[in-house]
């Protein structure tokens, strides 16, 4: 029997709520019509940041890289090495294919990289330089020809560490530009910014809504909402560890869900007490405490099967498993953005450095998609070739009859003309070819 020890006090905020949608629609239209002038106006309005050109010069980019301490540069290099290694390993699994399905009939596919990609790196509340690795670097491994990136100013100035991360990841163009105006500029293009084919990267509710509204004009990585974390734990771990990991993700924002599923009531109660204790000293407690109050949950299950079922129902972005047998959840869970197996790892490792991508599905989207990875920047495009007259006539007779069944006379004639020319058969115009 499943019981709730702590319920969420609030509700999930929809990224497409009327007020946000109307505001974003107006801002997108303004940039689409006004180009660079509108971008500058909005950057002044929202970020108090004014430039003739928001593209950073090579000298500005080099300066940002040079401001890194030796330790900071080594840490960034280490993180990017891990992310690059895993992305390259993933890319190696995506093979082109060619097969002869019938004598003379060749079918295949190629994995073709998207040409122009725009990556957004959020930095309003926190300078999330890790998002530069996850987007820019992954697109680079995929082989994208042009990768541009935008990040807002931080506290009124160029966010130097974000720019350094963007540059080290291999961005071709770097813009100090944030919010909806950055997303719109990359999607629509302006007088000085060539448009992209795909947008990637997380952002606030307005950025997420801009991506949602632009989907179709450009591709997007996924619909992203507030950060979510789910911990599955048994009594092999203690409340301090669980509470630390819940609050570590709750500090992302006041609407970030943090959920514990456990089969130990003792652990559940201990975790509640530890959360109260840790909130008394956590520097980001005002945010984390609000998130825990409104979106925190503790669910008590009796069996591992119930724990799996509850976790799949929630379909969380991050699922951290701290049990005696974490592989049980690896083998049986179906709905999650990323799994973190065992007490030795945690979501923060994935957010910053371990190598898997941290741009993941939220709001239940893990039921139907995974997160950002090198494959998101590739199109699997098919091709076909027929190498003999006999094969063309054989396929043609079937296509002719199937087209007539559907009422498509023009389609039938595309087949019939080849049956006549390559098969030497007389087929009445706009009629079904007879079997050979």
Short mmCIF file of C-alpha atoms in Angstrom, two decimals:
data_model
loop_
_atom_site.label_atom_id
_atom_site.label_comp_id
_atom_site.label_asym_id
_atom_site.label_seq_id
_atom_site.Cartn_x
_atom_site.Cartn_y
_atom_site.Cartn_z
CA UNK A 1 0.00 0.00 0.00
CA UNK A 2 1.34 3.42 -0.97
CA UNK A 3 1.15 6.25 1.59
CA UNK A 4 2.10 9.91 1.40
CA UNK A 5 4.22 11.19 4.30
CA UNK A 6 4.50 14.71 2.88
CA UNK A 7 2.38 16.16 0.10
CA UNK A 8 3.24 18.99 -2.25
CA UNK A 9 1.58 22.18 -1.09
CA UNK A 10 1.49 23.89 -4.47
CA UNK A 11 0.77 23.01 -8.08
CA UNK A 12 2.87 22.78 -11.19
CA UNK A 13 3.12 26.06 -13.08
CA UNK A 14 2.38 25.67 -16.77
CA UNK A 15 4.96 27.25 -19.07
CA UNK A 16 2.16 28.06 -21.50
CA UNK A 17 0.00 30.01 -19.04
CA UNK A 18 -1.91 32.82 -20.71
CA UNK A 19 0.08 35.73 -19.31
CA UNK A 20 3.47 34.30 -20.21
CA UNK A 21 2.32 33.22 -23.66
CA UNK A 22 0.86 36.62 -24.55
CA UNK A 23 3.98 38.42 -23.36
CA UNK A 24 6.30 36.12 -25.27
CA UNK A 25 4.22 36.33 -28.45
CA UNK A 26 4.47 40.12 -28.37
CA UNK A 27 8.24 40.03 -27.82
CA UNK A 28 8.77 37.52 -30.63
CA UNK A 29 6.74 39.64 -33.03
CA UNK A 30 8.72 42.72 -32.04
CA UNK A 31 12.06 41.09 -32.85
CA UNK A 32 10.77 39.47 -36.04
CA UNK A 33 9.67 42.87 -37.31
CA UNK A 34 12.30 45.12 -35.79
CA UNK A 35 15.47 43.05 -36.04
CA UNK A 36 18.61 44.49 -34.44
CA UNK A 37 16.82 47.65 -33.31
CA UNK A 38 14.25 45.62 -31.38
CA UNK A 39 16.90 43.35 -29.90
CA UNK A 40 18.80 46.37 -28.58
CA UNK A 41 15.67 47.95 -27.16
CA UNK A 42 14.69 44.77 -25.32
CA UNK A 43 18.20 44.16 -24.01
CA UNK A 44 18.15 47.66 -22.57
CA UNK A 45 14.70 47.15 -21.07
CA UNK A 46 15.24 43.77 -19.46
CA UNK A 47 18.99 43.55 -18.82
CA UNK A 48 20.01 47.24 -18.72
CA UNK A 49 22.72 46.29 -21.20
CA UNK A 50 23.42 48.42 -24.27
CA UNK A 51 25.84 47.78 -27.14
CA UNK A 52 26.02 48.63 -30.81
CA UNK A 53 26.65 44.94 -31.48
CA UNK A 54 25.90 42.13 -29.04
CA UNK A 55 28.33 39.81 -30.75
CA UNK A 56 31.53 39.64 -28.72
CA UNK A 57 34.79 40.38 -30.46
CA UNK A 58 37.72 37.99 -30.46
CA UNK A 59 39.53 40.33 -28.07
CA UNK A 60 36.59 40.27 -25.65
CA UNK A 61 36.36 36.49 -25.83
CA UNK A 62 40.11 36.06 -25.32
CA UNK A 63 39.92 38.38 -22.32
CA UNK A 64 37.17 36.25 -20.77
CA UNK A 65 39.25 33.10 -21.20
CA UNK A 66 42.31 34.87 -19.78
CA UNK A 67 40.43 35.89 -16.62
CA UNK A 68 40.14 32.24 -15.61
CA UNK A 69 42.53 31.17 -12.88
CA UNK A 70 44.73 28.18 -13.56
CA UNK A 71 42.47 26.05 -11.33
CA UNK A 72 39.29 27.29 -13.05
CA UNK A 73 40.72 26.55 -16.50
CA UNK A 74 41.75 23.04 -15.46
CA UNK A 75 38.31 22.40 -13.97
CA UNK A 76 36.53 23.58 -17.12
CA UNK A 77 38.84 21.53 -19.31
CA UNK A 78 38.22 18.44 -17.17
CA UNK A 79 34.43 18.86 -17.35
CA UNK A 80 34.46 19.42 -21.10
CA UNK A 81 36.72 16.40 -21.62
CA UNK A 82 34.20 14.17 -19.84
CA UNK A 83 31.25 15.50 -21.80
CA UNK A 84 33.15 15.25 -25.08
CA UNK A 85 34.21 11.64 -24.40
CA UNK A 86 30.66 10.50 -23.74
CA UNK A 87 29.23 12.43 -26.69
CA UNK A 88 31.86 10.94 -29.00
CA UNK A 89 31.03 7.45 -27.72
CA UNK A 90 27.35 8.09 -28.36
CA UNK A 91 28.10 9.40 -31.85
CA UNK A 92 30.03 6.23 -32.62
CA UNK A 93 26.89 4.15 -32.02
CA UNK A 94 24.99 6.00 -34.76
CA UNK A 95 25.91 4.18 -37.93
CA UNK A 96 24.90 4.82 -41.50
CA UNK A 97 23.03 1.92 -43.09
CA UNK A 98 22.74 0.44 -46.57
CA UNK A 99 20.96 -2.82 -47.39
CA UNK A 100 19.82 -4.66 -50.54
CA UNK A 101 16.23 -5.62 -49.62
CA UNK A 102 15.51 -7.27 -52.98
CA UNK A 103 17.83 -7.98 -55.89
CA UNK A 104 18.67 -4.56 -57.32
CA UNK A 105 16.80 -2.56 -54.61
CA UNK A 106 19.12 -0.57 -52.33
CA UNK A 107 17.80 1.22 -49.24
CA UNK A 108 19.81 3.17 -46.71
CA UNK A 109 20.05 6.00 -44.26
CA UNK A 110 22.64 8.59 -43.36
CA UNK A 111 23.02 10.50 -40.10
CA UNK A 112 23.32 14.10 -41.26
CA UNK A 113 24.23 16.88 -38.82
CA UNK A 114 22.02 19.96 -38.57
CA UNK A 115 23.84 22.86 -40.22
CA UNK A 116 23.05 25.86 -37.99
CA UNK A 117 22.45 25.53 -34.26
CA UNK A 118 21.72 28.22 -31.69
CA UNK A 119 22.55 27.39 -28.06
CA UNK A 120 21.13 29.32 -25.13
CA UNK A 121 23.05 29.42 -21.85
CA UNK A 122 21.00 30.82 -18.95
CA UNK A 123 22.72 33.18 -16.54
CA UNK A 124 20.26 35.55 -14.94
CA UNK A 125 20.04 34.02 -11.44
CA UNK A 126 23.14 31.81 -11.63
CA UNK A 127 25.82 31.82 -14.37
CA UNK A 128 25.14 28.28 -15.61
CA UNK A 129 28.32 27.78 -17.58
CA UNK A 130 27.78 24.00 -17.60
CA UNK A 131 25.00 24.56 -20.13
CA UNK A 132 27.65 25.74 -22.58
CA UNK A 133 29.36 22.35 -22.42
CA UNK A 134 26.09 20.47 -22.76
CA UNK A 135 24.87 22.33 -25.84
CA UNK A 136 27.78 23.85 -27.77
CA UNK A 137 30.20 20.99 -27.26
CA UNK A 138 27.61 18.30 -28.02
CA UNK A 139 26.62 20.07 -31.25
CA UNK A 140 30.28 20.24 -32.18
CA UNK A 141 30.73 16.49 -31.68
CA UNK A 142 27.66 15.94 -33.87
CA UNK A 143 29.44 17.82 -36.67
CA UNK A 144 27.18 20.88 -36.91
CA UNK A 145 28.73 23.41 -39.30
CA UNK A 146 27.80 26.60 -37.41
CA UNK A 147 27.17 26.76 -33.67
CA UNK A 148 26.25 30.11 -32.18
CA UNK A 149 25.45 30.85 -28.57
CA UNK A 150 23.74 33.49 -26.46
CA UNK A 151 23.94 34.15 -22.72
CA UNK A 152 22.61 37.17 -20.84
CA UNK A 153 24.84 39.62 -19.02
CA UNK A 154 25.38 38.76 -15.36
CA UNK A 155 24.81 41.63 -12.94
CA UNK A 156 25.05 44.13 -15.80
CA UNK A 157 28.32 42.87 -17.26
CA UNK A 158 29.50 40.26 -19.75
CA UNK A 159 29.36 36.90 -17.94
CA UNK A 160 33.06 36.15 -18.31
CA UNK A 161 33.05 32.55 -17.11
CA UNK A 162 30.10 31.62 -19.33
CA UNK A 163 31.83 33.21 -22.31
CA UNK A 164 35.02 31.31 -21.51
CA UNK A 165 33.07 28.05 -21.38
CA UNK A 166 31.30 28.86 -24.66
CA UNK A 167 34.61 29.61 -26.35
CA UNK A 168 36.38 26.53 -25.01
CA UNK A 169 33.44 24.39 -26.14
CA UNK A 170 33.95 25.63 -29.71
CA UNK A 171 31.25 28.24 -30.38
CA UNK A 172 31.60 30.05 -33.70
CA UNK A 173 29.74 33.19 -32.61
CA UNK A 174 29.13 34.38 -29.04
CA UNK A 175 26.48 36.98 -28.16
CA UNK A 176 25.95 38.68 -24.82
CA UNK A 177 22.21 38.55 -25.18
CA UNK A 178 19.54 36.97 -23.00
CA UNK A 179 15.86 36.23 -22.69
CA UNK A 180 13.22 36.07 -25.39
CA UNK A 181 15.12 38.57 -27.53
CA UNK A 182 18.07 36.14 -27.77
CA UNK A 183 15.84 33.22 -28.74
CA UNK A 184 13.98 35.32 -31.29
CA UNK A 185 17.17 36.74 -32.80
CA UNK A 186 18.61 33.27 -33.33
CA UNK A 187 15.38 31.85 -34.75
CA UNK A 188 14.29 34.71 -37.02
CA UNK A 189 17.68 36.22 -37.70
CA UNK A 190 18.39 39.95 -37.79
CA UNK A 191 20.44 42.26 -39.99
CA UNK A 192 23.60 41.02 -38.23
CA UNK A 193 22.66 37.54 -36.95
CA UNK A 194 22.03 34.78 -39.47
CA UNK A 195 19.11 32.52 -38.44
CA UNK A 196 19.62 29.01 -37.10
CA UNK A 197 17.85 25.76 -37.89
CA UNK A 198 17.62 24.49 -34.30
CA UNK A 199 17.56 25.94 -30.78
CA UNK A 200 18.98 24.13 -27.75
CA UNK A 201 19.47 24.85 -24.09
CA UNK A 202 17.46 25.54 -20.94
CA UNK A 203 16.08 28.84 -19.68
CA UNK A 204 13.40 30.49 -17.58
CA UNK A 205 9.66 30.26 -18.25
CA UNK A 206 9.82 32.99 -20.90
CA UNK A 207 12.71 31.37 -22.76
CA UNK A 208 10.99 27.98 -22.59
CA UNK A 209 7.76 29.47 -23.92
CA UNK A 210 9.61 31.24 -26.73
CA UNK A 211 11.11 27.91 -27.81
CA UNK A 212 7.69 26.26 -27.65
CA UNK A 213 6.10 28.94 -29.81
CA UNK A 214 8.95 28.83 -32.34
CA UNK A 215 8.91 25.05 -32.68
CA UNK A 216 8.12 24.32 -36.30
CA UNK A 217 9.89 27.36 -37.66
CA UNK A 218 13.01 25.90 -36.07
CA UNK A 219 13.72 22.64 -34.34
CA UNK A 220 14.20 22.56 -30.58
CA UNK A 221 15.92 20.12 -28.27
CA UNK A 222 12.93 19.61 -25.95
CA UNK A 223 10.33 21.45 -23.91
CA UNK A 224 11.97 22.30 -20.60
CA UNK A 225 10.29 23.38 -17.38
CA UNK A 226 11.44 23.75 -13.76
CA UNK A 227 14.18 21.38 -12.61
CA UNK A 228 12.87 18.18 -10.99
CA UNK A 229 14.54 15.60 -8.79
CA UNK A 230 13.28 12.24 -7.54
CA UNK A 231 15.18 10.12 -5.03
CA UNK A 232 14.46 6.42 -4.59
CA UNK A 233 16.04 5.21 -1.35
CA UNK A 234 15.90 2.46 1.24
CA UNK A 235 17.41 2.20 4.72
CA UNK A 236 20.88 1.55 3.31
CA UNK A 237 21.33 5.34 3.37
CA UNK A 238 20.56 8.00 5.97
CA UNK A 239 18.36 11.06 6.10
CA UNK A 240 21.23 13.54 5.93
CA UNK A 241 22.38 12.21 2.56
CA UNK A 242 18.83 12.16 1.15
CA UNK A 243 17.99 15.63 2.48
CA UNK A 244 21.21 17.08 1.08
CA UNK A 245 20.44 15.72 -2.37
CA UNK A 246 16.81 16.90 -2.31
CA UNK A 247 17.74 20.44 -1.27
CA UNK A 248 20.67 20.52 -3.69
CA UNK A 249 18.17 20.47 -6.55
CA UNK A 250 15.37 22.40 -4.82
CA UNK A 251 17.64 25.46 -4.78
CA UNK A 252 17.23 25.74 -8.57
CA UNK A 253 13.94 27.58 -8.14
CA UNK A 254 10.87 27.99 -5.95
CA UNK A 255 8.87 25.76 -8.32
CA UNK A 256 11.37 22.88 -8.49
CA UNK A 257 9.80 19.55 -7.41
CA UNK A 258 11.88 17.40 -5.04
CA UNK A 259 10.42 13.98 -4.24
CA UNK A 260 11.50 11.01 -2.12
CA UNK A 261 10.15 7.50 -2.72
CA UNK A 262 11.15 5.06 0.00
CA UNK A 263 10.12 1.81 1.62
CA UNK A 264 11.44 2.92 5.01
CA UNK A 265 9.23 5.09 7.23
CA UNK A 266 12.20 5.66 9.53
CA UNK A 267 14.19 7.10 6.62
CA UNK A 268 11.21 9.23 5.59
CA UNK A 269 10.88 10.77 9.07
CA UNK A 270 14.63 11.20 9.42
CA UNK A 271 14.78 12.95 6.04
CA UNK A 272 12.07 15.41 7.11
CA UNK A 273 14.05 16.28 10.23
CA UNK A 274 17.31 16.64 8.32
CA UNK A 275 15.70 18.96 5.77
CA UNK A 276 14.64 21.29 8.58
CA UNK A 277 18.13 21.19 10.06
CA UNK A 278 19.93 21.81 6.76
CA UNK A 279 17.61 24.65 5.78
CA UNK A 280 18.81 26.53 8.86
CA UNK A 281 22.29 26.82 7.35
CA UNK A 282 21.93 26.49 3.56
CA UNK A 283 22.78 29.84 1.91
CA UNK A 284 20.09 29.28 -0.73
CA UNK A 285 17.47 28.30 1.87
CA UNK A 286 14.92 30.99 0.91
CA UNK A 287 14.57 29.35 -2.51
CA UNK A 288 14.98 25.72 -1.44
CA UNK A 289 12.58 26.03 1.51
CA UNK A 290 9.83 27.48 -0.69
CA UNK A 291 10.34 24.73 -3.28
CA UNK A 292 10.23 22.05 -0.58
CA UNK A 293 7.10 23.53 1.00
CA UNK A 294 5.17 23.81 -2.26
CA UNK A 295 6.63 21.00 -4.38
CA UNK A 296 8.33 18.59 -1.99
CA UNK A 297 6.89 15.10 -1.47
CA UNK A 298 7.71 11.95 0.45
CA UNK A 299 5.98 8.77 -0.73
CA UNK A 300 6.14 5.55 1.29
CA UNK A 301 5.91 2.25 -0.61
CA UNK A 302 6.02 -1.35 0.58
CA UNK A 303 7.83 -3.12 -2.28
CA UNK A 304 10.41 -2.38 -4.96
CA UNK A 305 7.67 -2.96 -7.54
CA UNK A 306 5.55 -0.20 -6.01
CA UNK A 307 8.60 2.09 -5.99
CA UNK A 308 9.18 1.45 -9.70
CA UNK A 309 5.51 2.06 -10.50
CA UNK A 310 5.44 5.36 -8.58
CA UNK A 311 8.69 6.52 -10.16
CA UNK A 312 7.39 5.73 -13.65
CA UNK A 313 4.16 7.59 -12.87
CA UNK A 314 6.10 10.71 -11.85
CA UNK A 315 8.52 10.44 -14.82
CA UNK A 316 11.02 12.81 -13.25
CA UNK A 317 13.84 14.65 -14.97
CA UNK A 318 16.46 13.34 -12.51
CA UNK A 319 16.07 10.02 -10.69
CA UNK A 320 18.65 9.23 -8.04
CA UNK A 321 18.61 5.62 -6.79
CA UNK A 322 20.20 4.89 -3.40
CA UNK A 323 19.16 1.34 -2.58
CA UNK A 324 20.85 -1.99 -1.97
CA UNK A 325 20.09 -3.02 -5.55
CA UNK A 326 20.05 0.09 -7.78
CA UNK A 327 20.32 -2.04 -10.91
CA UNK A 328 16.77 -3.29 -10.24
CA UNK A 329 15.58 0.20 -11.15
CA UNK A 330 17.91 0.46 -14.14
CA UNK A 331 16.42 -2.76 -15.52
CA UNK A 332 12.77 -2.04 -14.71
CA UNK A 333 12.14 1.72 -14.88
CA UNK A 334 10.81 3.15 -18.14
CA UNK A 335 10.18 6.87 -17.53
CA UNK A 336 13.08 9.11 -16.49
CA UNK A 337 15.38 11.76 -17.89
CA UNK A 338 18.57 10.40 -16.34
CA UNK A 339 19.35 7.79 -13.69
CA UNK A 340 21.99 8.25 -10.99
CA UNK A 341 22.70 4.82 -9.57
CA UNK A 342 24.11 4.36 -6.07
CA UNK A 343 24.98 6.70 -3.24
CA UNK A 344 28.41 7.52 -4.67
CA UNK A 345 26.94 9.64 -7.48
CA UNK A 346 24.32 12.38 -7.47
CA UNK A 347 22.50 14.83 -9.71
CA UNK A 348 25.07 17.57 -9.19
CA UNK A 349 27.74 15.36 -10.79
CA UNK A 350 25.53 15.07 -13.86
CA UNK A 351 24.70 18.77 -13.84
CA UNK A 352 28.33 19.84 -13.90
CA UNK A 353 30.94 17.33 -14.88
CA UNK A 354 30.47 13.57 -15.12
CA UNK A 355 29.76 13.50 -18.86
CA UNK A 356 26.07 12.74 -19.40
CA UNK A 357 24.01 15.67 -20.65
CA UNK A 358 22.08 17.74 -18.12
CA UNK A 359 19.43 19.09 -20.53
CA UNK A 360 16.62 16.66 -19.74
CA UNK A 361 12.83 16.27 -20.12
CA UNK A 362 10.58 17.78 -17.43
CA UNK A 363 6.87 17.95 -16.69
CA UNK A 364 6.29 14.27 -17.44
CA UNK A 365 7.90 14.46 -20.89
CA UNK A 366 10.20 11.59 -19.89
CA UNK A 367 7.26 9.35 -20.78
CA UNK A 368 8.02 9.93 -24.47
CA UNK A 369 11.50 11.42 -24.88
CA UNK A 370 15.00 11.31 -23.52
CA UNK A 371 17.23 14.32 -23.01
CA UNK A 372 19.62 16.27 -25.17
CA UNK A 373 22.38 14.16 -26.67
CA UNK A 374 24.50 14.09 -29.78
CA UNK A 375 21.69 12.38 -31.72
CA UNK A 376 19.42 15.42 -31.26
CA UNK A 377 21.75 17.37 -33.53
CA UNK A 378 21.53 14.75 -36.28
CA UNK A 379 18.86 13.96 -38.85
CA UNK A 380 18.52 10.32 -39.89
CA UNK A 381 17.75 10.72 -43.59
CA UNK A 382 16.82 7.79 -45.82
CA UNK A 383 17.63 7.15 -49.47
CA UNK A 384 16.78 4.54 -52.09
CA UNK A 385 18.29 3.37 -55.33
CA UNK A 386 17.19 0.79 -57.92
CA UNK A 387 19.98 -0.70 -59.96
CA UNK A 388 18.22 -3.01 -62.45
CA UNK A 389 15.33 -2.77 -64.92
CA UNK A 390 13.80 -5.90 -63.43
CA UNK A 391 13.72 -4.41 -59.93
CA UNK A 392 12.15 -1.16 -61.15
CA UNK A 393 9.40 -3.06 -62.98
CA UNK A 394 8.77 -5.35 -60.00
CA UNK A 395 8.40 -2.51 -57.49
CA UNK A 396 6.48 -0.53 -60.08
CA UNK A 397 3.70 -3.10 -60.53
CA UNK A 398 3.04 -3.24 -56.79
CA UNK A 399 3.15 0.56 -56.42
CA UNK A 400 0.75 0.89 -59.38
CA UNK A 401 -1.89 -1.34 -57.84
CA UNK A 402 -1.50 0.13 -54.36
CA UNK A 403 -1.87 3.64 -55.79
CA UNK A 404 -5.09 2.75 -57.60
CA UNK A 405 -6.42 1.22 -54.36
CA UNK A 406 -5.97 4.64 -52.78
CA UNK A 407 -7.40 6.54 -55.73
CA UNK A 408 -4.11 8.19 -56.75
CA UNK A 409 -3.99 7.94 -60.54
CA UNK A 410 -0.96 10.23 -60.80
CA UNK A 411 0.97 8.10 -58.37
CA UNK A 412 -0.01 5.03 -60.38
CA UNK A 413 1.30 6.62 -63.57
CA UNK A 414 4.68 7.30 -61.92
CA UNK A 415 4.84 3.53 -61.46
CA UNK A 416 3.24 2.56 -64.78
CA UNK A 417 5.66 4.53 -66.93
CA UNK A 418 8.51 2.55 -65.38
CA UNK A 419 6.68 -0.76 -65.80
CA UNK A 420 6.32 0.13 -69.51
CA UNK A 421 9.89 1.36 -70.02
CA UNK A 422 11.83 -1.04 -67.82
CA UNK A 423 9.48 -4.04 -67.79
CA UNK A 424 8.25 -3.95 -71.37
CA UNK A 425 4.62 -4.28 -70.22
CA UNK A 426 1.67 -2.44 -71.75
CA UNK A 427 -0.34 -0.81 -68.96
CA UNK A 428 -3.42 1.29 -69.73
CA UNK A 429 -3.08 4.92 -68.66
CA UNK A 430 -4.08 5.56 -65.04
CA UNK A 431 -4.87 1.88 -64.54
CA UNK A 432 -3.48 -0.78 -62.25
CA UNK A 433 -0.61 -2.86 -63.61
CA UNK A 434 -1.33 -6.55 -63.82
CA UNK A 435 0.85 -8.95 -61.82
CA UNK A 436 3.80 -10.30 -63.73
#
